[in-house]
Short mmCIF file of C-alpha atoms and ligand atoms in Angstrom, two decimals:
data_model
loop_
_atom_site.label_atom_id
_atom_site.label_comp_id
_atom_site.label_asym_id
_atom_site.label_seq_id
_atom_site.Cartn_x
_atom_site.Cartn_y
_atom_site.Cartn_z
CA MET N 10 -23.48 -22.34 -14.04
CA THR N 11 -22.97 -19.53 -16.57
CA GLY N 12 -20.01 -17.16 -16.47
CA ALA N 13 -19.14 -14.00 -18.35
CA PRO N 14 -16.15 -11.65 -18.34
CA LEU N 15 -16.93 -8.13 -17.11
CA PRO N 16 -15.85 -5.30 -19.42
CA GLY N 17 -12.94 -3.67 -17.58
CA ARG N 18 -11.42 -3.74 -14.10
CA ILE N 19 -12.90 -3.52 -10.63
CA PHE N 20 -11.52 -0.85 -8.32
CA GLN N 21 -11.76 -1.83 -4.67
CA GLY N 22 -11.91 1.38 -2.66
CA ILE N 23 -10.23 1.98 0.68
CA PRO N 24 -12.57 2.05 3.66
CA ARG N 25 -12.48 5.65 5.03
CA PHE N 26 -11.12 6.98 1.71
CA PHE N 27 -13.80 6.06 -0.84
CA HIS N 28 -14.32 9.78 -1.38
CA GLU N 29 -10.71 10.12 -2.52
CA LEU N 30 -11.23 7.48 -5.20
CA TYR N 31 -14.38 9.20 -6.48
CA ARG N 32 -12.54 12.52 -6.52
CA GLU N 33 -9.58 11.05 -8.36
CA LEU N 34 -11.85 9.51 -10.99
CA ASP N 35 -14.03 12.63 -11.29
CA GLU N 36 -10.96 14.86 -11.72
CA GLN N 37 -10.07 12.86 -14.80
CA GLY N 38 -13.61 12.61 -16.11
CA ARG N 39 -13.55 8.82 -15.85
CA SER N 40 -16.91 7.11 -15.61
CA TYR N 41 -17.57 4.11 -13.45
CA THR N 42 -20.38 1.78 -12.48
CA PRO N 43 -20.88 0.72 -8.86
CA LEU N 44 -21.16 -3.06 -8.90
CA CYS N 45 -24.10 -2.98 -6.57
CA GLN N 46 -26.71 -0.23 -6.49
CA ASP N 47 -26.63 0.55 -2.80
CA LYS N 48 -22.95 -0.23 -2.14
CA THR N 49 -20.13 1.75 -3.65
CA ARG N 50 -17.08 -0.12 -2.47
CA LEU N 51 -16.44 -1.91 -5.76
CA LEU N 52 -16.47 0.15 -8.93
CA LEU N 53 -16.30 -1.20 -12.45
CA LEU N 54 -14.25 0.84 -14.91
CA SER N 55 -13.84 0.06 -18.56
CA GLY N 56 -10.37 -0.33 -20.03
CA ALA N 57 -7.02 -1.08 -18.44
CA GLU N 58 -7.10 1.80 -16.02
CA LYS N 59 -5.23 2.52 -12.80
CA ALA N 60 -5.86 4.67 -9.75
CA PHE N 61 -3.92 5.64 -6.63
CA TRP N 62 -6.71 5.67 -4.03
CA VAL N 63 -7.49 1.96 -4.21
CA GLN N 64 -6.92 -0.96 -1.91
CA ASN N 65 -6.76 -3.35 -4.83
CA ILE N 66 -7.62 -3.55 -8.53
CA TRP N 67 -9.29 -6.70 -9.86
CA LEU N 68 -7.72 -7.13 -13.26
CA ASN N 69 -9.80 -9.76 -15.05
CA PRO N 70 -13.18 -9.92 -13.34
CA PHE N 71 -16.04 -12.14 -14.37
CA LYS N 72 -19.51 -12.83 -13.07
CA PHE N 73 -21.35 -16.09 -12.76
CA GLU N 74 -24.68 -17.35 -11.54
CA PHE N 75 -24.78 -20.40 -9.29
CA ASP N 76 -27.31 -22.49 -7.40
CA THR N 77 -25.37 -24.19 -4.62
CA ILE N 78 -22.48 -23.30 -2.31
CA SER N 79 -20.44 -26.22 -3.70
CA GLU N 80 -20.99 -25.05 -7.25
CA ALA N 81 -19.63 -21.60 -6.43
CA ALA N 82 -16.62 -22.98 -4.49
CA ASN N 83 -15.79 -25.53 -7.20
CA ALA N 84 -15.90 -22.88 -9.89
CA LEU N 85 -13.26 -20.87 -8.01
CA ARG N 86 -11.14 -23.91 -7.06
CA ASN N 87 -11.03 -25.05 -10.66
CA ILE N 88 -9.31 -21.80 -11.60
CA GLN N 89 -6.63 -21.55 -8.88
CA ARG N 90 -5.84 -22.11 -5.22
CA ASN N 91 -5.80 -18.62 -3.63
CA TRP N 92 -9.04 -16.70 -3.26
CA ALA N 93 -9.78 -13.89 -0.80
CA PRO N 94 -13.41 -13.00 -0.04
CA VAL N 95 -14.38 -9.31 -0.17
CA LEU N 96 -17.94 -9.39 1.10
CA PHE N 97 -20.34 -6.55 1.71
CA THR N 98 -23.55 -8.58 1.61
CA GLN N 99 -24.52 -12.29 1.92
CA PHE N 100 -21.97 -12.77 4.72
CA ARG N 101 -23.26 -16.17 5.90
CA ARG N 102 -23.42 -17.62 2.40
CA GLY N 103 -20.01 -16.13 1.63
CA ALA N 104 -18.51 -17.78 4.73
CA LEU N 105 -19.91 -21.16 3.64
CA ILE N 106 -18.30 -20.78 0.21
CA GLN N 107 -14.97 -19.73 1.75
CA GLU N 108 -15.02 -22.79 4.04
CA LYS N 109 -14.96 -24.97 0.94
CA LEU N 110 -11.95 -23.18 -0.52
CA PRO N 111 -8.30 -23.86 0.42
CA ALA N 112 -7.49 -21.91 3.60
CA LEU N 113 -5.51 -18.71 3.20
CA PRO N 114 -2.53 -18.26 5.51
CA ASP N 115 -4.05 -16.26 8.36
CA ARG N 116 -0.90 -15.84 10.39
CA LYS N 117 0.71 -12.46 10.61
CA ARG N 118 3.87 -12.01 8.57
CA PRO N 119 7.34 -11.59 9.98
CA PHE N 120 9.61 -8.94 8.45
CA PRO N 121 11.58 -9.15 6.18
CA TRP N 122 9.05 -11.00 4.05
CA LYS N 123 8.78 -11.11 0.27
CA ALA N 124 5.33 -11.21 -1.30
CA PRO N 125 4.84 -14.51 -3.19
CA ASP N 126 4.55 -14.59 -6.99
CA THR N 127 1.47 -16.85 -6.96
CA PRO N 128 -1.75 -15.08 -7.99
CA MET N 129 -4.15 -13.99 -5.27
CA GLY N 130 -7.73 -13.76 -6.51
CA CYS N 131 -10.67 -11.89 -4.98
CA TRP N 132 -14.36 -12.66 -5.06
CA THR N 133 -17.61 -11.20 -3.79
CA LEU N 134 -21.33 -11.95 -3.85
CA LEU N 135 -23.73 -9.48 -5.39
CA ASP N 136 -26.74 -11.50 -4.23
CA GLU N 137 -27.63 -15.06 -3.24
CA ARG N 138 -26.81 -16.47 -6.65
CA THR N 139 -24.39 -14.05 -8.27
CA LEU N 140 -20.67 -14.20 -7.71
CA VAL N 141 -18.09 -11.81 -9.13
CA ALA N 142 -14.45 -12.88 -9.04
CA SER N 143 -11.07 -12.00 -10.47
CA PRO N 144 -8.17 -14.49 -10.52
CA CYS N 145 -5.58 -11.69 -10.88
CA CYS N 146 -5.38 -8.53 -8.79
CA THR N 147 -2.76 -5.79 -8.37
CA SER N 148 -2.16 -6.69 -4.72
CA ALA N 149 -0.36 -9.90 -3.78
CA PHE N 150 -2.02 -9.68 -0.33
CA PRO N 151 -5.48 -11.20 0.30
CA GLY N 152 -8.02 -8.48 -0.47
CA GLY N 153 -5.14 -5.97 -0.48
CA ILE N 154 -4.50 -6.45 3.24
CA ILE N 155 -1.24 -7.45 4.92
CA GLU N 156 -0.62 -7.73 8.65
CA PHE N 157 2.72 -8.15 10.35
CA GLU N 158 3.91 -9.68 13.58
CA GLU N 159 4.17 -6.40 15.45
CA ASN N 160 6.90 -5.43 17.86
CA LYS N 161 4.97 -3.70 20.61
CA THR N 162 7.92 -2.87 22.84
CA ASP N 163 10.88 -1.48 20.90
CA PRO N 164 9.66 1.00 18.27
CA PRO N 165 8.33 4.31 19.57
CA SER N 166 5.43 4.43 17.08
CA ARG N 167 3.56 2.09 14.72
CA ALA N 168 4.79 4.04 11.68
CA TYR N 169 7.39 1.32 11.02
CA LEU N 170 4.56 -0.93 9.76
CA LYS N 171 4.09 1.14 6.61
CA LEU N 172 7.83 1.00 5.97
CA TRP N 173 7.78 -2.79 6.36
CA GLU N 174 4.83 -2.99 3.98
CA ALA N 175 6.48 -0.77 1.36
CA LEU N 176 9.72 -2.79 1.49
CA SER N 177 7.78 -6.08 1.31
CA LEU N 178 5.98 -4.82 -1.79
CA ALA N 179 9.21 -3.57 -3.29
CA GLY N 180 10.74 -7.00 -2.60
CA THR N 181 14.01 -5.43 -1.42
CA TRP N 182 15.29 -3.62 1.68
CA PRO N 183 18.47 -2.05 3.02
CA GLN N 184 21.29 -4.47 3.65
CA LYS N 185 23.63 -4.61 6.62
CA GLY N 186 25.92 -1.58 6.59
CA GLU N 187 24.02 0.22 3.80
CA ARG N 188 23.67 3.96 4.34
CA CYS N 189 20.11 5.30 4.74
CA ILE N 190 18.80 8.81 5.17
CA ASP N 191 15.60 8.94 7.22
CA ALA N 192 14.00 12.39 6.77
CA GLY N 193 11.27 13.32 9.23
CA ALA N 194 12.54 10.54 11.48
CA SER N 195 11.03 11.37 14.89
CA PRO N 196 9.94 9.74 17.11
CA GLY N 197 12.01 7.05 15.36
CA GLY N 198 9.89 4.14 14.12
CA TRP N 199 11.48 4.01 10.66
CA SER N 200 14.99 4.53 12.07
CA TRP N 201 14.32 1.66 14.45
CA ALA N 202 13.20 -0.61 11.57
CA LEU N 203 16.21 0.34 9.43
CA SER N 204 18.72 -0.16 12.23
CA GLU N 205 17.13 -3.57 12.94
CA LEU N 206 18.19 -4.50 9.39
CA GLY N 207 21.74 -3.44 10.28
CA ALA N 208 21.67 -0.28 8.15
CA GLN N 209 23.63 2.90 8.97
CA VAL N 210 20.91 5.49 9.54
CA LEU N 211 21.14 9.28 9.42
CA ALA N 212 17.93 10.41 11.11
CA ILE N 213 17.05 14.01 10.17
CA ASP N 214 14.31 15.90 11.97
CA ARG N 215 13.72 19.25 13.59
CA ALA N 216 12.78 17.39 16.78
CA PRO N 217 14.97 14.60 18.17
CA PRO N 218 13.94 10.95 18.04
CA GLU N 219 13.39 9.19 21.34
CA GLY N 220 16.52 8.55 23.41
CA ARG N 221 16.35 4.79 22.99
CA ILE N 222 16.49 5.27 19.20
CA LEU N 223 19.47 7.62 19.47
CA ASP N 224 21.22 5.01 21.60
CA ARG N 225 20.90 2.31 18.95
CA ALA N 226 24.01 1.15 17.11
CA GLY N 227 24.15 2.62 13.61
CA VAL N 228 21.78 5.56 14.26
CA GLU N 229 23.07 9.11 13.98
CA TYR N 230 20.87 12.21 14.40
CA LEU N 231 20.99 15.52 12.56
CA LYS N 232 18.73 18.29 13.87
CA HIS N 233 17.77 20.12 10.66
CA ASP N 234 15.06 20.98 8.18
CA ALA N 235 15.56 18.09 5.75
CA PHE N 236 14.55 20.13 2.72
CA THR N 237 17.16 22.82 3.21
CA LEU N 238 19.85 20.14 2.98
CA ARG N 239 20.97 19.51 -0.60
CA PRO N 240 21.91 15.99 -1.73
CA GLU N 241 25.50 17.26 -2.09
CA ASP N 242 25.46 18.23 1.62
CA LEU N 243 24.45 14.70 2.60
CA GLY N 244 26.52 12.71 0.10
CA LYS N 245 26.12 9.32 -1.54
CA THR N 246 23.62 7.05 0.14
CA GLY N 247 21.97 3.71 -0.58
CA TRP N 248 18.46 4.83 0.28
CA VAL N 249 16.50 8.01 0.98
CA PHE N 250 13.39 7.65 3.12
CA SER N 251 10.97 10.45 3.93
CA ASP N 252 7.99 10.50 6.22
CA VAL N 253 8.09 14.30 6.59
CA ILE N 254 4.75 16.02 7.10
CA CYS N 255 4.75 18.57 4.28
CA TYR N 256 2.91 19.65 1.16
CA PRO N 257 3.67 17.20 -1.69
CA PRO N 258 5.36 19.77 -4.00
CA ARG N 259 8.00 20.42 -1.33
CA LEU N 260 8.89 16.75 -1.16
CA TYR N 261 8.81 16.46 -4.96
CA ALA N 262 11.33 19.30 -5.37
CA TRP N 263 13.69 17.57 -2.89
CA ILE N 264 13.35 14.22 -4.64
CA GLU N 265 13.96 15.86 -8.03
CA ALA N 266 17.22 17.25 -6.66
CA TRP N 267 18.22 13.78 -5.44
CA LEU N 268 17.44 12.20 -8.80
CA ALA N 269 19.39 14.89 -10.64
CA SER N 270 22.36 14.45 -8.30
CA GLY N 271 22.72 10.72 -8.97
CA LEU N 272 23.72 10.32 -5.30
CA CYS N 273 20.90 7.90 -4.47
CA LYS N 274 18.95 5.34 -6.49
CA LYS N 275 16.43 3.94 -3.98
CA PHE N 276 13.63 5.88 -2.34
CA VAL N 277 10.58 5.28 -0.16
CA CYS N 278 8.55 8.39 0.65
CA THR N 279 5.16 9.09 2.14
CA ILE N 280 3.12 11.67 0.22
CA LYS N 281 1.04 13.25 2.97
CA MET N 282 -2.26 14.95 2.24
CA GLN N 283 -3.46 17.97 4.12
CA GLY N 284 -7.08 18.60 3.22
CA PRO N 285 -8.27 17.28 -0.15
CA SER N 286 -5.61 15.16 -1.82
CA ASP N 287 -3.20 16.81 -4.23
CA ASN N 288 -3.49 14.28 -7.05
CA GLU N 289 -1.68 16.54 -9.49
CA SER N 290 1.48 16.18 -7.40
CA VAL N 291 0.82 12.47 -7.02
CA ARG N 292 0.73 12.09 -10.80
CA ARG N 293 4.10 13.87 -11.02
CA PHE N 294 5.59 11.35 -8.56
CA ALA N 295 4.03 8.46 -10.48
CA GLY N 296 5.57 9.84 -13.69
CA ILE N 297 9.11 9.28 -12.36
CA PRO N 298 10.33 6.36 -14.50
CA GLY N 299 10.41 2.99 -12.77
CA SER N 300 8.56 4.18 -9.68
CA ARG N 301 5.19 3.32 -8.13
CA VAL N 302 2.60 5.14 -6.04
CA VAL N 303 0.33 3.02 -3.86
CA HIS N 304 -1.97 3.31 -0.92
CA LEU N 305 -0.58 0.83 1.60
CA HIS N 306 -2.80 -1.01 4.03
CA HIS N 307 -0.89 0.84 6.79
CA ASN N 308 -1.20 4.27 5.14
CA LYS N 309 -3.64 6.79 6.51
CA HIS N 310 -4.58 9.91 4.50
CA GLU N 311 -1.39 9.58 2.48
CA LEU N 312 0.14 7.59 -0.35
CA THR N 313 3.54 5.94 -0.64
CA TRP N 314 5.92 6.56 -3.53
CA PHE N 315 8.82 4.20 -4.06
CA LEU N 316 11.61 3.70 -6.53
CA VAL N 317 13.95 0.78 -5.91
C1 SAM Z 420 4.88 11.43 10.78
S1 SAM Z 420 6.26 11.99 11.65
C2 SAM Z 420 7.45 10.79 11.23
C3 SAM Z 420 7.31 9.49 11.95
C4 SAM Z 420 8.52 8.60 11.77
N1 SAM Z 420 8.67 8.14 10.41
C5 SAM Z 420 8.49 7.40 12.68
O1 SAM Z 420 8.55 6.29 12.17
O2 SAM Z 420 8.45 7.57 13.89
C6 SAM Z 420 6.73 13.36 10.75
C7 SAM Z 420 8.00 14.07 11.23
O3 SAM Z 420 8.38 15.02 10.25
C8 SAM Z 420 9.08 16.03 10.93
N2 SAM Z 420 9.23 17.19 10.05
C9 SAM Z 420 8.28 18.05 9.59
N3 SAM Z 420 8.84 18.93 8.74
C10 SAM Z 420 10.16 18.62 8.64
C11 SAM Z 420 11.25 19.14 7.90
N4 SAM Z 420 11.08 20.17 7.05
N5 SAM Z 420 12.45 18.57 8.04
C12 SAM Z 420 12.64 17.52 8.87
N6 SAM Z 420 11.63 16.97 9.60
C13 SAM Z 420 10.42 17.52 9.48
C14 SAM Z 420 8.25 16.27 12.17
O4 SAM Z 420 9.05 16.88 13.18
C15 SAM Z 420 7.84 14.83 12.54
O5 SAM Z 420 8.71 14.30 13.50
#
């Protein structure tokens, strides 16, 4: 077996949003090499670069040639325990290699759940004898994917899953009795999730959440345009959440006012895209000290900004 580090990082694109990654990279004049000529899901970029429209970034990739399935599996096992396959060719051979690796937990996660600190590697096959792998990746979830034990009866929409994912990534969530503002709350998935944690929720929306959400202990509703309410109107709060459908600059201006007011320190907001993504606004969000912008597994054509 021979192995060699690859020069740079591998960007694993998001199925359905590959075009957004290319656009983001093109906008900044960054050059990249598709790892495989006919497949564009994994891109190699030189240097320690980042991007928003990625499912995962492979931080220290290397490539090695192998002859047998056992040789490939042993090479990975000798480095660490956790390896997630990301295959787009050689599926049968890939499955045989994965069978020889320690099993990954395949059960769905409960919430609250904190992502483990142990490294989660990724690997792929370029052809029958060439494996590319990275022991460290930006996502703690296998291949950048997390699934939860869903509640299919109580929440009125599946939107709560992206809130659960963001809070799991952040490693912290509202505590019992903590005050939360949920802007763009209807039909009430996030308010449901927050009230399940025992938080005191002020749900703000122009349209009311479903009745069963309004009936929940700790949920109060304010019918209003969230953005015409100043932080001083709403007062001190533990968290501000926003899932409002709006152009990103509108949300940014509201968040700027919150940061300037000092009335809240923790935020989770969806940056929704209408048409081509507004990466200039995204970069402004990402520039807020201590914060992160990610594309969650449960995000659609949107990104999530959080500061905790
Ligand atoms: C994607 S939905 C939110 C889903 C919600 N997070 C859930 O879990 O069910 C977006 C909401 O934003 C609301 N909205 C749009 N503009 C708003 C504004 N300026 N102020 C308050 N709510 C707004 C819409 O009425 C809609 O209910």
